[in-house]
Short mmCIF file of C-alpha atoms in Angstrom, two decimals:
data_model
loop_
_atom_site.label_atom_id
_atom_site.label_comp_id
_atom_site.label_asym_id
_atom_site.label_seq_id
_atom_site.Cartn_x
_atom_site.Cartn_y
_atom_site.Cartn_z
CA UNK A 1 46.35 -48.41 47.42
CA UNK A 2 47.83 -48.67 44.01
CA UNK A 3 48.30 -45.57 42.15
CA UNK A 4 47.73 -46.93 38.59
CA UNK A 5 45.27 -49.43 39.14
CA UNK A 6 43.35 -51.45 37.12
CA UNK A 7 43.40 -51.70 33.48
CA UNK A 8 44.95 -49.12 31.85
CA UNK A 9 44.78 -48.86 27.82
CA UNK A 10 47.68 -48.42 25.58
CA UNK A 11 45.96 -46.64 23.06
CA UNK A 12 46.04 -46.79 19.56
CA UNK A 13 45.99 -43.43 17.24
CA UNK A 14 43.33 -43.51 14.72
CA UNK A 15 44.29 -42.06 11.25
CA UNK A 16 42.52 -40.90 8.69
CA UNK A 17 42.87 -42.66 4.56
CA UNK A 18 45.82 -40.45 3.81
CA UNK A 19 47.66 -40.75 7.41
CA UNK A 20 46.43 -37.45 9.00
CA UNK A 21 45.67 -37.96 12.91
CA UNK A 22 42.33 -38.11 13.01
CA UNK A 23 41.41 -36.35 16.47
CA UNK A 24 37.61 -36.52 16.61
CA UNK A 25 38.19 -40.03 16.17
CA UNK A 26 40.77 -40.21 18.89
CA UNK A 27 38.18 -38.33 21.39
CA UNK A 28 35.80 -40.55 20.32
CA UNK A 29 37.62 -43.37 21.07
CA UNK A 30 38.87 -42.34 24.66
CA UNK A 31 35.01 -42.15 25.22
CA UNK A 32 34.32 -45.45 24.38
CA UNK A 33 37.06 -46.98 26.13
CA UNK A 34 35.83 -44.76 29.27
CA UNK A 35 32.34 -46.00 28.77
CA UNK A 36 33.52 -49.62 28.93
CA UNK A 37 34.84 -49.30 32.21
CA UNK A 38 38.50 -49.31 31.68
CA UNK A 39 40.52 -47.58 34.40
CA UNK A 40 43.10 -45.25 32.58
CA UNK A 41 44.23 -44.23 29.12
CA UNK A 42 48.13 -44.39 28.23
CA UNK A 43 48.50 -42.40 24.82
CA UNK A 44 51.86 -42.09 22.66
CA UNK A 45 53.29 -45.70 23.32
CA UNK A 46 54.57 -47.83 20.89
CA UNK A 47 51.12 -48.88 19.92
CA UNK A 48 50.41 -45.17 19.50
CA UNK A 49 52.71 -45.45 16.67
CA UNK A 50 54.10 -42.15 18.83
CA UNK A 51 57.81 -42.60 16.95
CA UNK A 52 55.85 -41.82 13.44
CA UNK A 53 54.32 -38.35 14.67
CA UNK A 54 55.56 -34.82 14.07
CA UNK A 55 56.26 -32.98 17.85
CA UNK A 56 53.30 -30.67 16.64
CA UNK A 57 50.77 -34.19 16.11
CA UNK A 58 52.53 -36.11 19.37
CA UNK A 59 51.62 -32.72 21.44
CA UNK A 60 48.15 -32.42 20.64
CA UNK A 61 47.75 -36.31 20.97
CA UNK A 62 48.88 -35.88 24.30
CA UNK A 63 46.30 -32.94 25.13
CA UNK A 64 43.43 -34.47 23.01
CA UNK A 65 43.48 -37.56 25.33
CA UNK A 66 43.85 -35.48 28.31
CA UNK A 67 40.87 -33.26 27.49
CA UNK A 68 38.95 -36.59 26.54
CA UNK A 69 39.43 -37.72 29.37
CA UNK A 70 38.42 -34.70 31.57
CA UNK A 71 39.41 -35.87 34.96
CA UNK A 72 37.28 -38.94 34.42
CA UNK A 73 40.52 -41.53 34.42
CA UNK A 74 44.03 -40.84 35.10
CA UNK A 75 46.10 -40.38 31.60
CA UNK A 76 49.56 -42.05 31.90
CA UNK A 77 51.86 -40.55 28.84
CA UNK A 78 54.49 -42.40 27.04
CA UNK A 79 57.45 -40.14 26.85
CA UNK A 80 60.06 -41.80 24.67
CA UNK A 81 62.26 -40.26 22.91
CA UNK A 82 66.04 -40.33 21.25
CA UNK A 83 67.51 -38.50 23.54
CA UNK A 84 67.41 -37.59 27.23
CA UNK A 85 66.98 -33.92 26.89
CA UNK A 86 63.62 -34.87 24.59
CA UNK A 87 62.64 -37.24 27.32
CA UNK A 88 62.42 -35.05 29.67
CA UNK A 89 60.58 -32.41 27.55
CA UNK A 90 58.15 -34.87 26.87
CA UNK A 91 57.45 -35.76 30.53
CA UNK A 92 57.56 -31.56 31.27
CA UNK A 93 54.91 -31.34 28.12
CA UNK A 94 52.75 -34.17 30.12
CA UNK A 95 53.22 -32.59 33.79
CA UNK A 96 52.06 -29.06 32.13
CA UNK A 97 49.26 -30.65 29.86
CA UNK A 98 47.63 -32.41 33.13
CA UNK A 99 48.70 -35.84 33.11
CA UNK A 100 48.58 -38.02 36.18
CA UNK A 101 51.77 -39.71 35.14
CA UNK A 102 54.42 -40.81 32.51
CA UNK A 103 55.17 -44.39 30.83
CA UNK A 104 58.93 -44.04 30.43
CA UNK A 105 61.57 -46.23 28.79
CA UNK A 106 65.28 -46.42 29.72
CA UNK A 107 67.59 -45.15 27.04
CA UNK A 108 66.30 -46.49 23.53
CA UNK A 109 69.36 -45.67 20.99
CA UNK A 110 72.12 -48.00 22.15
CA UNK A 111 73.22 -50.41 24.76
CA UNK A 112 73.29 -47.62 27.83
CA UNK A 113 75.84 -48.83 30.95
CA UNK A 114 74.05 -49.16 33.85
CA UNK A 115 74.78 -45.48 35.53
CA UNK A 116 73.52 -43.65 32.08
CA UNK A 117 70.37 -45.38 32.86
CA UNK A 118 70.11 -44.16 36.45
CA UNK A 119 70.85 -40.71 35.33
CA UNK A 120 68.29 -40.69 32.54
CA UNK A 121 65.63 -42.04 34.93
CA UNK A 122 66.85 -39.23 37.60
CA UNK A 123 66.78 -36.64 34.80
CA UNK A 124 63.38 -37.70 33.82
CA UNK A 125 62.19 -38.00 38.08
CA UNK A 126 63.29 -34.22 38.46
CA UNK A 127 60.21 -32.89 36.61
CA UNK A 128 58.26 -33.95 39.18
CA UNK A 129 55.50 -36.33 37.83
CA UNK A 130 54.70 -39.86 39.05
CA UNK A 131 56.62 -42.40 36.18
CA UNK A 132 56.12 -46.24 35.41
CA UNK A 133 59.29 -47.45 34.20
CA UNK A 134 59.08 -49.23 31.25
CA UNK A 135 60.79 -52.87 31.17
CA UNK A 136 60.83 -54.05 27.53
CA UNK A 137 64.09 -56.08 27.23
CA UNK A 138 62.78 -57.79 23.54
CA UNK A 139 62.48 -54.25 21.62
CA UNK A 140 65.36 -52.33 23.76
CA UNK A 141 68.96 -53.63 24.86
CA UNK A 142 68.41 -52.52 29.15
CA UNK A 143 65.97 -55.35 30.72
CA UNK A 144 65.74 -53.57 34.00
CA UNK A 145 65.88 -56.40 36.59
CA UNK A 146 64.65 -56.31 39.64
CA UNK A 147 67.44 -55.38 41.01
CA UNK A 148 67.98 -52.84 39.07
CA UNK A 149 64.46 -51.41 39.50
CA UNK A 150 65.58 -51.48 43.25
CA UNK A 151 67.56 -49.01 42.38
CA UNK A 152 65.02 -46.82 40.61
CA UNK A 153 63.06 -47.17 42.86
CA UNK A 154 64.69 -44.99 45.30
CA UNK A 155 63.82 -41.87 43.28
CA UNK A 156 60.42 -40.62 44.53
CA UNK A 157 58.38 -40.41 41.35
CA UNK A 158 59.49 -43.60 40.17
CA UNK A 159 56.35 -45.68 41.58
CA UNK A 160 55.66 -48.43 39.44
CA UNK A 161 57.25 -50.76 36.52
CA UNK A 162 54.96 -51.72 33.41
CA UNK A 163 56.68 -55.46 33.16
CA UNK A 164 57.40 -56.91 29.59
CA UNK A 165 59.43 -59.41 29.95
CA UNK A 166 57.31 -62.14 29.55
CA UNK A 167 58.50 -64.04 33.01
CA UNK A 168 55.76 -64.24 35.47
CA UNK A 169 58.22 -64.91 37.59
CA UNK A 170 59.24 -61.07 38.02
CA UNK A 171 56.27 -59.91 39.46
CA UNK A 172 56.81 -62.36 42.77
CA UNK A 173 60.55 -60.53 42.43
CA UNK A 174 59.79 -57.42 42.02
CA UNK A 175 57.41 -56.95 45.01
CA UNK A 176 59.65 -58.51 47.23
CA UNK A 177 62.97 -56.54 46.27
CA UNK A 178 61.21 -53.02 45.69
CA UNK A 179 58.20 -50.62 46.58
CA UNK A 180 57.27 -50.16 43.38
CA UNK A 181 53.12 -51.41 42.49
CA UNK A 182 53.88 -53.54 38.79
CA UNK A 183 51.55 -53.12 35.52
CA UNK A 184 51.80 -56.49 33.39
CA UNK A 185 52.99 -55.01 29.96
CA UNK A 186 51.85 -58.25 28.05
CA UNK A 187 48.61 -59.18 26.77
CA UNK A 188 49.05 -62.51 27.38
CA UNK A 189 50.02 -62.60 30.85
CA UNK A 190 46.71 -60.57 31.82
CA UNK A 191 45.39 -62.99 34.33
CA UNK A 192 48.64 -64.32 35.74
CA UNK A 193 49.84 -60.95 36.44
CA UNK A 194 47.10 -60.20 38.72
CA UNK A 195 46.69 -63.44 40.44
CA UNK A 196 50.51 -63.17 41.49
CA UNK A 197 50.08 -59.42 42.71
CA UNK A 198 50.29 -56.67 40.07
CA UNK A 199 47.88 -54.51 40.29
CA UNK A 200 47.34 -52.84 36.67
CA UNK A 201 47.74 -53.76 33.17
CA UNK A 202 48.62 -51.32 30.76
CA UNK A 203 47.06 -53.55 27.65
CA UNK A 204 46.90 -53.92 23.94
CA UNK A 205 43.99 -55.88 23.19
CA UNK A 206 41.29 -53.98 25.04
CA UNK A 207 41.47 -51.05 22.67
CA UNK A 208 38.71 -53.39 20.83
CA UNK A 209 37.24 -55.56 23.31
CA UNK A 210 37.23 -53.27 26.90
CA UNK A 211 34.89 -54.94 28.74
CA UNK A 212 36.15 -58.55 28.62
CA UNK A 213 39.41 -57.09 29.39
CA UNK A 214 38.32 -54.83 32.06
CA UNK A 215 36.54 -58.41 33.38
CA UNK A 216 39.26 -60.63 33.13
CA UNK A 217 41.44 -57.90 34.90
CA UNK A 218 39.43 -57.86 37.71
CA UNK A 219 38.01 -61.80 38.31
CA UNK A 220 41.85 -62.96 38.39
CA UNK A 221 42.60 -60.17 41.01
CA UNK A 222 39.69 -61.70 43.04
CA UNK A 223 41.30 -65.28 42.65
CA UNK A 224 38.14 -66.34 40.92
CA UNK A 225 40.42 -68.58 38.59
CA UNK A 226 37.04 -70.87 37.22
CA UNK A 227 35.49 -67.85 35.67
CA UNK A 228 38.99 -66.06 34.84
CA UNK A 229 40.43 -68.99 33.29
CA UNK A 230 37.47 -69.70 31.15
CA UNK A 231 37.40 -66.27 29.62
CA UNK A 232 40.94 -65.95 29.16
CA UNK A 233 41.07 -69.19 27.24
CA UNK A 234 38.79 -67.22 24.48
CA UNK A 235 41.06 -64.08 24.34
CA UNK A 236 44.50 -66.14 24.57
CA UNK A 237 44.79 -66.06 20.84
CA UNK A 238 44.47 -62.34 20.35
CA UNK A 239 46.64 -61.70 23.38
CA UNK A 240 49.07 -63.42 22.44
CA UNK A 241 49.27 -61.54 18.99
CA UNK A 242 50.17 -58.31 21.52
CA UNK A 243 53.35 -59.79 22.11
CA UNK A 244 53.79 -59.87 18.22
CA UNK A 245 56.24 -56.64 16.03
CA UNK A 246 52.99 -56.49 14.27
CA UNK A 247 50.89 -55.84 17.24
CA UNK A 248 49.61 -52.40 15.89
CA UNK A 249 48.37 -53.82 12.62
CA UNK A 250 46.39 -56.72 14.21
CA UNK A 251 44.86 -54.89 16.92
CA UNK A 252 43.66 -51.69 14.32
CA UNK A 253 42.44 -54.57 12.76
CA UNK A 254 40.62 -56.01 15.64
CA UNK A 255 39.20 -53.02 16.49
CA UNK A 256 37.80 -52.91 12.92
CA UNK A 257 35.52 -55.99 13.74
CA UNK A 258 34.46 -54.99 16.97
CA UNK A 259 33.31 -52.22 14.73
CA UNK A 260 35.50 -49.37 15.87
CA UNK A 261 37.41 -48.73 12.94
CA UNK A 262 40.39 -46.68 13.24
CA UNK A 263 42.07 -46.04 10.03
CA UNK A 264 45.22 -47.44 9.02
CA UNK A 265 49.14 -47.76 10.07
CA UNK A 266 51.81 -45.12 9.14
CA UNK A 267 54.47 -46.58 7.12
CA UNK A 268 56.78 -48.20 7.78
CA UNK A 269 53.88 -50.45 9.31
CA UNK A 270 52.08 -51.50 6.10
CA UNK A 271 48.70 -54.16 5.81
CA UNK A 272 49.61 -57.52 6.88
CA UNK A 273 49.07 -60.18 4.58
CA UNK A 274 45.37 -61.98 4.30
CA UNK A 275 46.59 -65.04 5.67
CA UNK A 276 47.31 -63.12 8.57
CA UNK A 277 44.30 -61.10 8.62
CA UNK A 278 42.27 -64.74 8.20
CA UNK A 279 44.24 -66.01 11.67
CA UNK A 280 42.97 -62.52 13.65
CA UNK A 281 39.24 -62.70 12.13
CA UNK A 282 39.20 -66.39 13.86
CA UNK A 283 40.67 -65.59 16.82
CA UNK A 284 38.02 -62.38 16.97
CA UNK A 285 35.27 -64.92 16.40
CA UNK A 286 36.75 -67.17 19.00
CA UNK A 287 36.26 -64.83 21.21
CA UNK A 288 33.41 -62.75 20.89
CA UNK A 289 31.80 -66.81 20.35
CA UNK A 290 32.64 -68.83 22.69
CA UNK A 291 31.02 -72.22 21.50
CA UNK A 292 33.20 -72.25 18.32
CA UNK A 293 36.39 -74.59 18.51
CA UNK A 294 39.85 -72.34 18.29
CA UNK A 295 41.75 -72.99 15.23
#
């Protein structure tokens, strides 16, 4: 059985009008995702808009979810960081805090050679808490191949790979060339991933709409591709705006008409323009109404 299964929410960080973290809303938030039936909470990712936070706010992010969560669903913590020394602090600050895991990136500053990246991932493995490697070769300069992840996969905590590639294609790869249990990374790949064997979706998208994600998650890993395909046809167009630099801006937006409002982004990340806010308010409609025509 897979340790991270099942859909697993990369979760946005609600702010308040003048940027403080707003924690009751954060709680508040876990709840409702819990409610809805998703599987696992990953705070302090990208979409956490982690990179923006003080230590002081990332830290009590970190133990805010976990408390939140209270045992309920496993919390898997992003733990990037400049350097390998704060890496590792991060993942210590998880272990200690209670998580049941880490979401960890290869080197993020420069263009590591190959061996710096096995030496951050066996600093990082030396804590002693279960880590998904995170493959994001579009944002980051290391696209960890399967090949490579053979590699990391011979440290014992590294168990699974949260796969952002974009190529379908890796998933039949990386089950056949390592041990490791793959998380689709991409919003947009949500019902391919699990009809060609990954087992858990760390997501963007279902931080406003749970259930349907939580749904399509689970008919495509029971092959029922009728009923899969038809609902992933109506959340296509928002998924595909996870894939997008601005995917924290839509999706606080989206979560603002599935009337979950979460405050706004931290600058740099400022309001997108209304044309763009016009394109997500159709593709909500789209698919929360599935009789309307996409634009």
């Amino acid at each position: 059985m897979a340790k991270f299964e099942g859909v697993y929410v990369a979760i946005v960080t609600p702010f308040t009008s003048s940027y403080d973290v707003d924690y009751k809303r954060l709680t508040e938030h876990c709840d409702w995702l819990i409610a809805n039936g998703i599987s696992g909470l990953v705070p302090t990712g990208s979409l956490g808009e982690y990179a923006t936070m003080s230590n002081e706010e990332r830290a009590k992010v970190v133990e805010t979810v976990i408390e939140a969560a209270a045992g309920r669903v496993p919390v898997v913590v992003g733990s990037a960081a400049p350097s390998t020394k704060q890496a590792v602090a991060w993942v210590q600050h998880a272990k200690d805090s209670g998580a049941a895991g880490v979401m960890a990136l290869p080197p993020i500053n420069y263009k590591p050679l190959e061996h710096e990246v096995v030496a951050h991932y066996e600093a990082l493995n030396e804590v002693g808490l279960p880590i998904v490697a995170y493959n994001n070769p579009h944002d980051y300069k290391v696209d960890l191949t399967p090949q490579f992840l053979a590699k990391l996969s011979k440290f014992d905590n590294v168990v699974a790979v949260k796969e952002f590639s974009g190529d379908i294609r890796r998933v039949h790869d990386i089950l056949a060339q390592t041990d490791l249990e793959v998380m689709i990374g991409v919003d947009d790949l949500a019902m391919e991933g699990p009809l060609f064997g990954a087992t858990g979706w760390i997501s963007g998208v279902p931080n406003a709409l749970p259930k349907e994600g939580v749904e399509l998650f689970n008919l495509a890993r029971q092959g029922k591709m009728q009923e899969a395909s038809a609902l992933y046809r109506r959340l296509l167009p928002l998924f595909h705006m996870d894939a997008s630099p601005q995917l924290v801006q839509s999706i606080k937006y989206m979560m603002e008409l599935a009337g979950f409002p979460v405050g706004p982004t931290r600058p740099p990340r400022l309001p997108l323009p209304e044309a763009d806010y016009q394109l997500i308010r159709e593709a909500f409609e789209y698919a929360v109404r599935p009789n309307q025509p996409a634009n």
